[in-house]
Each structure stands twice: as structure tokens, then as C-alpha cells.
Tab-separated table of C-alpha atoms and ligand atoms in Angstrom:
chain	number	residue	atom	x	y	z
K	1	MET	CA	5.595	6.960	0.778
K	2	LEU	CA	6.974	4.352	3.143
K	3	LYS	CA	7.448	1.748	0.397
K	4	ASN	CA	10.192	3.807	-1.245
K	5	LYS	CA	11.778	4.365	2.136
K	6	THR	CA	12.500	0.662	2.543
K	7	PHE	CA	14.436	-1.747	0.352
K	8	GLY	CA	15.729	-5.299	0.087
K	9	VAL	CA	19.336	-6.305	-0.629
K	10	TYR	CA	20.128	-9.179	-3.016
K	11	ILE	CA	23.667	-10.634	-3.057
K	12	HIS	CA	24.630	-12.996	-5.885
K	13	TRP	CA	27.228	-15.750	-5.398
K	14	PRO	CA	27.528	-17.266	-8.880
K	15	PHE	CA	29.442	-20.486	-8.190
K	16	CYS	CA	28.221	-24.096	-8.045
K	17	LEU	CA	30.023	-27.415	-7.646
K	18	SER	CA	28.444	-28.657	-10.892
K	19	LYS	CA	25.848	-27.383	-13.334
K	20	CYS	CA	22.369	-28.959	-13.158
K	21	PRO	CA	21.050	-29.814	-16.651
K	22	TYR	CA	17.823	-27.769	-16.294
K	23	CYS	CA	19.440	-24.637	-14.850
K	24	ASP	CA	19.600	-21.348	-16.737
K	25	PHE	CA	20.564	-19.247	-13.707
K	26	ASN	CA	23.717	-17.184	-13.743
K	27	SER	CA	25.767	-19.982	-12.170
K	28	HIS	CA	29.260	-21.173	-13.029
K	29	VAL	CA	31.686	-23.930	-12.112
K	30	ARG	CA	35.252	-22.734	-11.431
K	31	ALA	CA	38.294	-24.769	-10.372
K	32	SER	CA	39.279	-22.125	-7.836
K	33	ILE	CA	37.880	-18.877	-6.440
K	34	ASP	CA	39.904	-16.010	-5.007
K	35	VAL	CA	37.724	-15.624	-1.912
K	36	ASP	CA	39.575	-12.555	-0.603
K	37	LEU	CA	39.036	-10.738	-3.887
K	38	TRP	CA	35.344	-11.727	-3.919
K	39	GLU	CA	34.888	-10.532	-0.353
K	40	LYS	CA	36.545	-7.197	-1.129
K	41	ASN	CA	34.569	-6.683	-4.338
K	42	LEU	CA	31.160	-7.687	-2.946
K	43	LEU	CA	31.751	-5.242	-0.120
K	44	ALA	CA	32.750	-2.454	-2.526
K	45	ASP	CA	29.736	-3.188	-4.754
K	46	LEU	CA	27.433	-3.035	-1.711
K	47	LEU	CA	28.898	0.272	-0.539
K	48	SER	CA	28.541	1.768	-4.027
K	49	PHE	CA	24.797	1.985	-3.242
K	50	HIS	CA	25.230	3.681	0.110
K	51	ASP	CA	24.875	7.330	-0.961
K	52	LYS	CA	21.709	6.540	-2.922
K	53	THR	CA	20.048	4.577	-0.112
K	54	SER	CA	21.409	5.858	3.195
K	55	ASP	CA	18.026	7.422	4.102
K	56	LYS	CA	16.170	4.125	3.548
K	57	ILE	CA	15.570	1.136	5.806
K	58	VAL	CA	16.739	-2.379	4.889
K	59	THR	CA	13.914	-4.897	5.388
K	60	SER	CA	15.515	-8.049	3.946
K	61	VAL	CA	18.783	-9.510	2.710
K	62	PHE	CA	18.877	-12.460	0.313
K	63	PHE	CA	21.982	-14.470	-0.631
K	64	GLY	CA	21.148	-16.180	-3.942
K	65	GLY	CA	23.070	-17.960	-6.635
K	66	GLY	CA	24.658	-20.110	-7.731
K	67	THR	CA	25.163	-21.837	-4.430
K	68	PRO	CA	25.644	-19.287	-1.641
K	69	SER	CA	25.741	-22.072	0.968
K	70	LEU	CA	29.257	-22.693	-0.397
K	71	MET	CA	30.297	-19.120	0.446
K	72	PRO	CA	32.838	-18.961	3.212
K	73	PRO	CA	30.735	-17.851	6.244
K	74	LYS	CA	33.351	-15.134	6.811
K	75	ILE	CA	32.157	-13.336	3.629
K	76	VAL	CA	28.513	-13.673	4.678
K	77	GLU	CA	29.448	-12.233	8.065
K	78	THR	CA	31.365	-9.293	6.568
K	79	LEU	CA	28.428	-8.361	4.331
K	80	ILE	CA	25.766	-8.699	7.047
K	81	HIS	CA	27.934	-6.723	9.445
K	82	LYS	CA	28.408	-3.949	6.888
K	83	ILE	CA	24.674	-3.769	6.144
K	84	THR	CA	23.596	-3.656	9.790
K	85	ASN	CA	26.251	-1.061	10.624
K	86	SER	CA	25.893	1.232	7.618
K	87	TRP	CA	22.098	1.323	7.185
K	88	THR	CA	19.074	1.412	9.451
K	89	VAL	CA	17.602	-2.084	9.386
K	90	SER	CA	14.088	-3.131	10.341
K	91	PRO	CA	13.805	-4.885	13.732
K	92	ASP	CA	12.571	-8.073	12.045
K	93	LEU	CA	15.255	-8.076	9.322
K	94	GLU	CA	14.884	-11.277	7.274
K	95	ILE	CA	18.241	-12.721	6.141
K	96	THR	CA	17.758	-15.644	3.744
K	97	LEU	CA	20.418	-17.808	2.149
K	98	GLU	CA	19.819	-20.372	-0.594
K	99	ALA	CA	21.368	-23.701	0.345
K	100	ASN	CA	21.873	-27.051	-1.296
K	101	PRO	CA	21.485	-30.061	0.980
K	102	THR	CA	24.889	-31.674	0.482
K	103	SER	CA	26.880	-32.737	3.504
K	104	VAL	CA	29.553	-30.100	2.758
K	105	GLU	CA	27.024	-27.308	2.920
K	106	GLU	CA	25.150	-28.692	5.911
K	107	LYS	CA	28.424	-28.375	7.845
K	108	ASN	CA	28.288	-24.612	7.135
K	109	PHE	CA	24.812	-24.186	8.666
K	110	SER	CA	25.951	-23.534	12.267
K	111	ALA	CA	28.450	-20.909	11.176
K	112	LEU	CA	25.904	-19.245	8.864
K	113	ALA	CA	23.324	-19.092	11.659
K	114	GLU	CA	25.921	-17.623	14.015
K	115	VAL	CA	26.733	-14.781	11.613
K	116	GLY	CA	23.062	-13.778	11.330
K	117	VAL	CA	21.347	-15.843	8.612
K	118	ASN	CA	17.853	-16.506	10.005
K	119	ARG	CA	16.169	-18.257	7.078
K	120	VAL	CA	17.395	-20.841	4.538
K	121	SER	CA	15.800	-21.836	1.294
K	122	LEU	CA	16.769	-25.493	0.806
K	123	GLY	CA	17.004	-26.747	-2.781
K	124	ILE	CA	15.999	-30.335	-2.084
K	125	GLN	CA	14.195	-30.527	-5.494
K	126	SER	CA	12.899	-34.082	-5.002
K	127	LEU	CA	12.390	-36.677	-2.284
K	128	ARG	CA	12.849	-39.536	-4.767
K	129	GLU	CA	16.255	-40.903	-5.800
K	130	ASN	CA	15.145	-41.285	-9.430
K	131	GLY	CA	13.928	-37.659	-9.415
K	132	LEU	CA	17.272	-36.389	-8.087
K	133	LYS	CA	19.147	-38.499	-10.622
K	134	PHE	CA	17.056	-37.177	-13.512
K	135	LEU	CA	17.579	-33.584	-12.324
K	136	GLY	CA	21.343	-34.146	-12.147
K	137	ARG	CA	21.501	-33.312	-8.447
K	138	THR	CA	24.537	-34.404	-6.490
K	139	HIS	CA	22.767	-35.014	-3.150
K	140	SER	CA	20.691	-38.013	-2.050
K	141	VAL	CA	17.261	-38.160	-0.391
K	142	GLU	CA	19.020	-39.025	2.855
K	143	ASP	CA	21.273	-35.932	2.512
K	144	ALA	CA	18.159	-33.800	1.977
K	145	LYS	CA	16.440	-35.162	5.088
K	146	LYS	CA	19.573	-34.668	7.170
K	147	ALA	CA	19.981	-31.090	5.952
K	148	ILE	CA	16.324	-30.360	6.792
K	149	GLU	CA	16.849	-31.670	10.330
K	150	THR	CA	19.953	-29.513	10.752
K	151	ALA	CA	18.147	-26.462	9.330
K	152	ARG	CA	15.295	-27.050	11.798
K	153	THR	CA	17.678	-26.778	14.745
K	154	LYS	CA	19.825	-23.909	13.441
K	155	PHE	CA	17.504	-21.399	11.753
K	156	ASP	CA	14.304	-19.614	12.805
K	157	ARG	CA	12.732	-20.339	9.422
K	158	TYR	CA	13.398	-22.554	6.417
K	159	SER	CA	11.740	-23.174	3.085
K	160	LEU	CA	11.902	-26.242	0.830
K	161	ASP	CA	12.192	-26.037	-2.995
K	162	LEU	CA	10.859	-28.919	-5.094
K	163	ILE	CA	10.505	-29.486	-8.832
K	164	TYR	CA	7.520	-31.443	-10.152
K	165	THR	CA	5.925	-32.317	-13.531
K	166	ARG	CA	8.976	-34.496	-14.100
K	167	PRO	CA	8.804	-37.123	-16.883
K	168	HIS	CA	6.606	-40.126	-16.009
K	169	GLN	CA	5.544	-38.549	-12.693
K	170	THR	CA	1.970	-39.606	-12.001
K	171	LEU	CA	-0.538	-37.651	-9.958
K	172	GLU	CA	-0.445	-40.277	-7.191
K	173	GLU	CA	3.358	-40.268	-7.049
K	174	TRP	CA	3.486	-36.469	-6.775
K	175	GLU	CA	0.752	-36.450	-4.120
K	176	GLN	CA	2.782	-38.854	-1.973
K	177	GLU	CA	6.009	-36.931	-2.471
K	178	LEU	CA	4.286	-33.633	-1.689
K	179	GLU	CA	2.661	-35.018	1.486
K	180	GLU	CA	6.113	-36.160	2.585
K	181	ALA	CA	7.607	-32.740	1.812
K	182	ILE	CA	4.845	-31.038	3.820
K	183	SER	CA	5.583	-33.298	6.794
K	184	LEU	CA	9.230	-32.101	6.658
K	185	ALA	CA	8.426	-28.433	5.966
K	186	ASN	CA	8.235	-25.509	8.323
K	187	GLY	CA	5.615	-23.183	6.867
K	188	HIS	CA	7.024	-22.370	3.407
K	189	LEU	CA	7.336	-24.342	0.163
K	190	SER	CA	8.442	-23.278	-3.328
K	191	LEU	CA	7.012	-25.803	-5.804
K	192	TYR	CA	8.123	-25.287	-9.393
K	193	GLN	CA	6.949	-27.083	-12.488
K	194	LEU	CA	9.905	-28.263	-14.574
K	195	THR	CA	10.435	-25.951	-17.543
K	196	ILE	CA	12.846	-26.482	-20.405
K	197	GLU	CA	15.030	-23.418	-20.860
K	198	GLU	CA	16.955	-22.612	-24.011
K	199	GLY	CA	20.714	-23.053	-23.734
K	200	THR	CA	20.530	-25.824	-21.114
K	201	PRO	CA	21.495	-29.501	-21.633
K	202	PHE	CA	17.809	-30.382	-21.036
K	203	PHE	CA	16.834	-28.171	-23.978
K	204	LEU	CA	18.953	-30.314	-26.307
K	205	SER	CA	17.929	-33.685	-24.887
K	206	TYR	CA	14.231	-32.730	-24.740
K	207	HIS	CA	14.273	-31.639	-28.386
K	208	LYS	CA	16.147	-34.815	-29.341
K	209	GLY	CA	13.227	-36.722	-27.821
K	210	ASP	CA	15.188	-38.225	-24.898
K	211	PHE	CA	12.291	-37.517	-22.528
K	212	ARG	CA	8.792	-36.099	-22.540
K	213	LEU	CA	7.017	-33.802	-20.142
K	214	PRO	CA	3.385	-34.020	-19.015
K	215	THR	CA	0.893	-32.385	-21.385
K	216	ASN	CA	-0.512	-28.936	-20.526
K	217	ASP	CA	-3.704	-30.550	-19.222
K	218	GLN	CA	-1.750	-32.975	-17.009
K	219	SER	CA	0.407	-30.107	-15.703
K	220	ALA	CA	-2.719	-28.047	-14.941
K	221	LEU	CA	-4.185	-30.985	-13.014
K	222	LEU	CA	-0.959	-31.434	-11.037
K	223	TYR	CA	-0.948	-27.692	-10.269
K	224	GLU	CA	-4.544	-27.766	-9.014
K	225	HIS	CA	-3.862	-30.812	-6.825
K	226	THR	CA	-0.766	-29.105	-5.442
K	227	ALA	CA	-2.870	-26.107	-4.376
K	228	GLU	CA	-5.531	-28.379	-2.841
K	229	ILE	CA	-3.084	-30.529	-0.882
K	230	THR	CA	-1.055	-27.603	0.434
K	231	ARG	CA	-4.302	-25.768	1.345
K	232	SER	CA	-5.523	-28.781	3.327
K	233	HIS	CA	-2.361	-28.403	5.461
K	234	GLY	CA	-2.896	-24.670	6.064
K	235	TYR	CA	-0.626	-23.370	3.281
K	236	GLU	CA	-1.859	-20.592	1.028
K	237	SER	CA	-0.709	-20.412	-2.573
K	238	TYR	CA	0.282	-16.759	-2.129
K	239	GLU	CA	2.274	-16.626	-5.378
K	240	ILE	CA	2.204	-18.830	-8.508
K	241	SER	CA	4.856	-21.257	-7.194
K	242	ASN	CA	5.036	-20.302	-3.517
K	243	TYR	CA	2.966	-21.662	-0.632
K	244	ALA	CA	3.086	-20.431	2.947
K	245	LYS	CA	1.370	-20.630	6.288
K	246	PRO	CA	0.229	-17.187	7.512
K	247	GLY	CA	3.232	-14.991	8.340
K	248	GLN	CA	5.767	-17.349	6.714
K	249	GLU	CA	5.795	-15.661	3.282
K	250	SER	CA	9.227	-14.691	1.946
K	251	ARG	CA	9.453	-10.979	2.781
K	252	HIS	CA	12.335	-10.517	0.363
K	253	ASN	CA	10.476	-12.006	-2.593
K	254	MET	CA	7.360	-9.996	-1.667
K	255	THR	CA	9.510	-6.900	-2.264
K	256	TYR	CA	9.896	-7.965	-5.913
K	257	TRP	CA	6.252	-8.915	-6.378
K	258	LEU	CA	4.997	-5.676	-4.785
K	259	TYR	CA	7.415	-3.741	-7.016
K	260	HIS	CA	9.091	-2.095	-4.059
K	261	ASP	CA	12.740	-1.029	-4.119
K	262	TYR	CA	15.671	-3.438	-3.975
K	263	ILE	CA	19.357	-3.363	-4.792
K	264	GLY	CA	21.318	-6.265	-6.268
K	265	ILE	CA	25.069	-6.764	-6.012
K	266	GLY	CA	27.325	-9.367	-7.611
K	267	PRO	CA	27.389	-10.645	-11.230
K	268	GLY	CA	24.159	-10.203	-13.183
K	269	ALA	CA	22.271	-8.685	-10.241
K	270	HIS	CA	19.446	-6.242	-10.994
K	271	SER	CA	18.132	-3.342	-8.920
K	272	ARG	CA	14.953	-1.275	-8.949
K	273	LEU	CA	15.585	1.878	-6.999
K	274	THR	CA	13.603	5.097	-6.530
K	275	ILE	CA	15.759	8.215	-6.360
K	276	ASP	CA	14.182	11.702	-6.260
K	277	GLY	CA	10.868	10.356	-7.527
K	278	GLU	CA	12.317	8.457	-10.529
K	279	LYS	CA	12.537	4.661	-10.590
K	280	TYR	CA	15.845	3.334	-11.960
K	281	ALA	CA	16.745	-0.077	-13.411
K	282	ILE	CA	20.380	-0.847	-12.591
K	283	ARG	CA	22.260	-3.911	-13.812
K	284	ARG	CA	25.616	-5.603	-13.077
K	285	HIS	CA	27.624	-7.469	-15.747
K	286	ARG	CA	26.508	-11.104	-15.946
K	287	SER	CA	29.989	-12.577	-16.325
K	288	PRO	CA	31.759	-13.143	-12.965
K	289	GLU	CA	35.121	-12.148	-14.469
K	290	LYS	CA	33.765	-8.949	-16.100
K	291	TRP	CA	32.000	-8.023	-12.849
K	292	VAL	CA	35.259	-8.513	-10.898
K	293	GLU	CA	37.016	-6.293	-13.449
K	294	ASP	CA	34.314	-3.573	-13.200
K	295	VAL	CA	34.407	-3.479	-9.405
K	296	SER	CA	38.199	-3.670	-9.182
K	297	LEU	CA	38.453	-0.669	-11.525
K	298	LYS	CA	35.592	1.522	-10.296
K	299	LYS	CA	34.647	0.188	-6.830
K	300	ASP	CA	31.160	-0.108	-8.310
K	301	GLY	CA	29.743	-2.979	-10.388
K	302	THR	CA	27.169	-0.859	-12.250
K	303	HIS	CA	27.100	-1.922	-15.893
K	304	GLU	CA	23.913	-0.198	-17.033
K	305	VAL	CA	21.519	2.372	-15.538
K	306	ARG	CA	18.287	3.620	-17.034
K	307	VAL	CA	15.264	5.558	-15.853
K	308	ILE	CA	12.168	3.365	-16.139
K	309	SER	CA	9.467	4.973	-18.279
K	310	GLY	CA	5.852	5.201	-17.066
K	311	LYS	CA	4.769	2.520	-19.571
K	312	THR	CA	7.490	0.080	-18.475
K	313	LYS	CA	6.710	0.766	-14.807
K	314	SER	CA	3.073	-0.050	-15.431
K	315	GLU	CA	4.021	-3.301	-17.240
K	316	GLU	CA	6.529	-4.360	-14.592
K	317	PHE	CA	4.044	-3.586	-11.808
K	318	LEU	CA	1.381	-5.787	-13.454
K	319	MET	CA	3.872	-8.531	-14.363
K	320	MET	CA	4.986	-8.833	-10.745
K	321	GLY	CA	1.717	-8.121	-8.924
K	322	LEU	CA	-0.494	-10.496	-10.909
K	323	ARG	CA	1.722	-13.379	-9.733
K	324	LEU	CA	0.313	-12.799	-6.253
K	325	LYS	CA	-2.961	-14.282	-5.090
K	326	GLN	CA	-3.850	-10.890	-3.578
K	327	GLY	CA	-3.309	-9.294	-7.008
K	328	ILE	CA	-2.516	-5.617	-7.362
K	329	ASP	CA	-3.829	-2.715	-5.355
K	330	GLN	CA	-5.031	-0.018	-7.751
K	331	ARG	CA	-4.162	2.852	-5.393
K	332	GLU	CA	-0.661	1.478	-4.930
K	333	PHE	CA	-0.376	1.154	-8.720
K	334	THR	CA	-1.163	4.860	-9.111
K	335	GLU	CA	1.337	5.847	-6.412
K	336	GLN	CA	4.138	3.760	-7.894
K	337	VAL	CA	3.507	4.245	-11.595
K	338	GLY	CA	2.424	7.872	-11.447
K	339	TYR	CA	-0.775	7.446	-13.521
K	340	SER	CA	-4.212	6.256	-12.524
K	341	PHE	CA	-4.868	2.559	-13.056
K	342	SER	CA	-7.675	3.169	-15.580
K	343	GLU	CA	-5.529	5.664	-17.534
K	344	SER	CA	-2.590	3.266	-17.882
K	345	THR	CA	-4.301	-0.047	-18.561
K	346	ASN	CA	-6.342	-1.249	-21.490
K	347	THR	CA	-9.827	-1.472	-19.967
K	348	LYS	CA	-11.270	-3.245	-23.004
K	349	LYS	CA	-8.692	-6.046	-22.832
K	350	ILE	CA	-9.042	-6.368	-19.060
K	351	HIS	CA	-12.813	-6.777	-19.408
K	352	LYS	CA	-12.353	-9.411	-22.095
K	353	LEU	CA	-10.073	-11.375	-19.724
K	354	ILE	CA	-12.661	-10.988	-16.944
K	355	THR	CA	-15.371	-12.520	-19.140
K	356	GLU	CA	-12.976	-15.428	-19.832
K	357	ASN	CA	-12.629	-15.958	-16.060
K	358	LEU	CA	-8.901	-15.175	-16.118
K	359	LEU	CA	-8.969	-11.865	-14.208
K	360	GLU	CA	-11.130	-10.405	-11.421
K	361	LEU	CA	-11.600	-6.669	-10.925
K	362	SER	CA	-12.971	-4.955	-7.819
K	363	ASP	CA	-13.086	-1.257	-6.881
K	364	THR	CA	-9.651	-1.571	-5.295
K	365	THR	CA	-7.809	-4.570	-6.794
K	366	LEU	CA	-7.096	-6.505	-9.983
K	367	LYS	CA	-6.337	-10.215	-9.534
K	368	ALA	CA	-5.663	-13.199	-11.733
K	369	THR	CA	-7.997	-16.131	-11.021
K	370	GLU	CA	-6.413	-19.510	-10.242
K	371	GLU	CA	-6.746	-20.399	-13.928
K	372	GLY	CA	-5.406	-16.972	-14.897
K	373	ARG	CA	-2.301	-17.414	-12.761
K	374	GLN	CA	-1.524	-20.627	-14.639
K	375	ARG	CA	-1.764	-18.748	-17.921
K	376	LEU	CA	-0.141	-15.524	-16.799
K	377	ASP	CA	2.494	-15.345	-19.553
K	378	GLY	CA	-0.212	-15.397	-22.226
K	379	ILE	CA	-2.345	-12.851	-20.333
K	380	LEU	CA	0.562	-10.433	-20.027
K	381	ARG	CA	1.524	-10.854	-23.684
K	382	TYR	CA	-2.063	-10.042	-24.660
K	383	LEU	CA	-2.274	-7.029	-22.321
K	384	PHE	CA	1.035	-5.530	-23.450
K	385	GLU	CA	0.952	-6.233	-27.187
K	386	ALA	CA	0.384	-3.160	-29.342
K	387	GLU	CA	-3.132	-2.815	-30.743
K	388	SER	CA	-3.215	-3.642	-34.449
K	389	PRO	CA	-4.066	-0.552	-36.458
K	390	PRO	CA	-7.712	-0.654	-37.561
K	391	SER	CA	-8.002	-2.070	-41.090
K	392	ASN	CA	-9.751	-0.035	-43.788
E	401	SF4	S1	22.768	-25.808	-7.832
E	401	SF4	FE1	21.146	-24.339	-8.376
E	401	SF4	S2	22.181	-22.613	-9.342
E	401	SF4	FE2	23.656	-24.326	-9.268
E	401	SF4	S3	23.447	-25.291	-11.258
E	401	SF4	FE3	22.061	-26.384	-9.879
E	401	SF4	S4	20.061	-25.319	-10.076
E	401	SF4	FE4	21.642	-23.993	-10.986
């Protein structure tokens, strides 16, 4: 099966200049970073996967964070060089790096392009000063526009990230901002609705009543308009929050959504890797300091490994695949999970969701409708929850 013969590589750089109030990613602010130690340990962590993957082809590399655009380009170069020299890589290898549009990072763009990065995902988040201020971002709208112009000249491809459903944001305001973003974009947009995550400063201030978010109905309307506007410019909503012109989809993220293999190195990184017919879940320690300790001691950041059971594989496959507009391919499901689609899924529940216009089933695929994709968390909870025992 070719899909288990290819894999993506995720590299986590966990540091940021400051912490945004909505962010629950594994990102940290540190006064100083021992870059030589980080280079050595990321390299060792990468090579710890070599024996298990040397017969597979690398199709994508993704530097995520944190803020990997603050990584010294020398480390990015060392890692790319090691990957392209130690593994077979596909001829159209996609190498993406997440970047923030501050002037410091924009200065790194030339060097990053020279060492092989061919796609950047720019976290511009808003094209309105009040939006950036609310989100606690340290760049300005002008910085964002300048960084986009630099990205246009330096990289083959770039994507823009924006956050909407911000407090007081009207439909008209978002439409204008989105049209502007589309005019600056280059075939790919990630458009996220603001969510309030536990443990973040926004969680506290939201629950104190400092600000309010749009209602569910308003958010649904904004989501539908987003799909319509992007579609009118030739973008397809190929995943819940991702919009692309044909051929511009993120190949690395498609690896996750298609439940293909990937390895993750650096603090908190996860892997899904098929070895001798078994799929493994492998995890690194989330704390940067603990991860450094693990790798320094063992030359391998593995913190936990487990074989994924058939039931979990089936749930993970659905959880990922139903995010995609194309849905899941039933034959692929059987190949990856090891059981037939009808054997492993609850047909009664699926049919109930079809009658509610949330899912669509054909002979070959299962898809969430546009409404279903907006309510995917609830659909998955319903599909996976244990059946109540029949009452007497
Ligand atoms: S820059 Fe990104 S990763 Fe860092 S704190 Fe802000 S949202 Fe989180």
C-alpha cells in the first residue's frame, strides 16, 4: 500500500516572543535559548526515526510552533539537509514553515527560502488594527502586508491565516476584511473561528464577561458567507477551516486528514506510524525542558508509544476524514483500519445522521454535509458514544 510507504515530517519549535491570549498551543516564552543544544537535539530526535522509516518516502516537511520563523535558519538548513540526504524524498517535496509577520521574522525569509523552505503559512490573523490589538498580536496591519509582499517574492507558495467571529465583528466588516485578504492571498487561506480554550487568558476574561462572542447562529452565518465569498474567487473549502484553489491544498495537512503516516519531533509532537502492519501512536514530552532532557539522555525524544487498536483507528480515521469536503473513502477505510466500513461503523446512527442532513453516504464514500461539518464535534461524539444498555 503506497500510503504507508510515504510519510510527512513535523518539526516543533516551541518558542514565541510573547504568548497570545487565545493560544493553547504548546508555545513558551523563554529569556534565552541554547540554539546549539536545540539543533543537536532536534537532529538526534529526527534520526531516532530513521530505522523505522528508512524504506519510506518523505512527501512533506512542516515546521510548526510556537514561532518557527524565529528559528535560526541554520537549524532549518541542518534539518532539511539531513532529511533530504538520509531518506528518499518525493520530487515535489513540500517544505512549509509557519511564520509571524513581524519585521524581525520577515528579515529571515530570504535565508529560509535559500535553505529550501518552499511554502510559508503566515499568521496575519487580522487585517484590522483593532482585531490585532484584541488578539494580542505584536505586529501591525502594515507589517502583515509587508510580510505578504516579501513572501510573494521569496517562496513558491504561501498561505494566510486569519481569525474571525471576533467580538462585535459584523457580517459586512468580515466580508470586507475577507475580500481584502483574498486580494493579498496566493491560493490558500486558513480561516478559523475564534474559540475560547481552557487555560488561556481569554478563558478567564470571557467567563468574567469582559467580551462576548457571536451567537451560534451568527457564527454559522459568518461561516456560510465565508464559504460563498471564497468560492466566488475560485477557492474550495476543502477542509472545515481551509480554503484552496485547485492544487494549492496543504499536502502536509492532507497527510493528517487522510490518516496517512507522519512523524513528529520536538516537544509535544505526535506521530502515527505503520510498522509491520501495526499503526503506532508515538508522543514526545510536552515540556521543552523535559524533551531536551529525554533527547540528551537517550538520543530519542520518545515519551510514550502504543499500538493503536482497531476501534481507535476507526475513530481517528473518521475524526480526520470527515473534516474534508471529499469525506472518507470506504475502501481506504478498510485498508487502513483492517475491518470493512460497515462492520466497524454504527449503520443505524449513520442513517439517522443522513436523515438529519448531516451526513451523505454513497457506495464509495461517507461525507459530512456543509451543515454537518459545522457540527462535526457533536456528530463524532454521537457516533462514538457507547450505546446505552436496553432498559427492561
Ligand atoms: S504566536 Fe502563535 S504559537 Fe505563539 S503564542 Fe501566538 S498564537 Fe500561540
